[in-house]
Amino acid sequence: MSEYTEYLRDVFVRLGPIDLRRMFGGYGVYHDGVMFALVVDETLYLKTDAGNVEDFEREGLPAFEYLRRGKVVRLSYRQAPEALFEDPELAQEWACRSLQAARRGRGA
């Protein structure tokens, strides 16, 4: 696990304990068993849905996408704003909105 990925424990300290699980060539970031973020190539992406995607669009934050069989696949994760790495309260706010999006997606 990279220093960057381990550092996310500090970034999300106000949220509470997070689990980091290897997946997609990166890591899934979980809180209370719910995946709310994804780390790929040392970049953090947060879960989005109709309830919070406008926050990311307003900031001009790109969606996570990759190529599969020559086609672009876009997931419902967007790059996290850089400001949250310096502000634990802001990190908690963005993480909570992404957790809510993940829970809505699970029907919880």
C-alpha positions as a printed Julia matrix, in Angstrom:
108×3 Matrix{Float64}:
   0.0    0.0     0.0
   1.4    3.4    -0.93
   2.01   6.28    1.46
  -0.71   8.18   -0.39
  -3.29   5.48    0.29
  -2.26   5.15    3.95
  -2.44   8.95    4.27
  -6.18   8.77    3.57
  -6.63   7.48    7.14
  -5.44  10.91    8.32
  -7.47  12.77    5.7
 -10.7   11.11    6.83
  -9.92  11.07   10.57
 -13.13  12.99   11.41
 -15.21  10.46    9.53
 -13.92   7.62   11.67
 -12.06   4.45   10.79
 -11.76   3.56    7.12
 -10.82   0.28    5.49
  -8.72   0.12    2.35
  -9.27  -2.92    0.12
  -7.35  -3.76   -3.03
  -9.47  -3.7    -6.21
  -9.47  -2.51   -9.85
  -5.69  -2.16   -9.74
  -6.24   0.37   -6.96
  -8.08   0.49   -3.65
 -11.64   0.8    -2.48
 -12.12   3.09    0.52
 -14.8    1.89    2.96
 -16.48   3.22    6.08
 -18.82   0.96    8.03
 -18.69  -1.57    5.2
 -19.75   0.93    2.53
 -17.39   1.85   -0.32
 -17.49   5.63   -0.73
 -14.22   6.24   -2.56
 -11.76   4.71   -4.98
  -8.0    5.26   -5.32
  -6.4    4.66   -8.71
  -2.95   5.86   -9.75
  -2.56   7.91   -6.56
  -5.79   9.81   -7.28
  -8.8    9.83   -4.97
 -12.28   9.57   -6.47
 -15.49   9.94   -4.43
 -18.84   8.23   -5.06
 -21.46  10.31   -6.84
 -25.13  10.09   -7.72
 -27.89  12.55   -8.62
 -27.82  13.86   -5.03
 -24.23  15.11   -5.05
 -22.84  15.09   -8.6
 -23.56  18.81   -9.02
 -21.03  19.57   -6.25
 -18.34  17.88   -8.35
 -19.5   19.49  -11.6
 -19.39  22.93   -9.99
 -15.75  22.3    -9.09
 -14.95  20.95  -12.57
 -13.87  17.59  -11.14
 -13.58  14.79  -13.73
 -15.26  11.41  -13.57
 -13.22   8.25  -13.16
 -13.04   6.44  -16.47
 -11.0    3.69  -18.07
 -10.75   1.81  -21.34
 -12.27  -1.66  -21.67
 -12.17  -3.43  -25.01
 -11.52  -0.13  -26.76
 -14.46   1.67  -25.15
 -14.44   4.3   -22.43
 -16.2    3.14  -19.26
 -17.21   5.86  -16.82
 -17.99   4.99  -13.2
 -20.04   7.05  -10.75
 -16.93   8.36   -9.01
 -15.42  11.81   -9.44
 -12.02  13.15   -8.53
 -11.91  14.59   -5.02
 -11.19  18.3    -4.6
  -7.59  19.02   -3.57
  -8.76  21.28   -0.73
 -10.05  18.34    1.31
  -6.49  17.06    1.79
  -5.69  20.14    3.86
  -8.96  20.47    5.78
 -10.28  17.52    7.85
 -13.69  19.18    8.25
 -14.03  19.63    4.49
 -12.87  16.03    3.96
 -15.57  14.84    6.35
 -18.26  16.85    4.51
 -17.33  15.48    1.07
 -16.94  11.94    2.42
 -20.34  12.06    4.14
 -22.06  13.14    0.92
 -20.31  10.33   -0.96
 -21.27   7.83    1.75
 -24.89   8.93    1.39
 -24.64   8.44   -2.38
 -23.19   4.95   -1.88
 -25.93   4.04    0.59
 -28.64   5.29   -1.77
 -27.12   3.12   -4.49
 -27.37   0.09   -2.22
 -30.97   0.86   -1.35
 -30.01   1.48    2.27
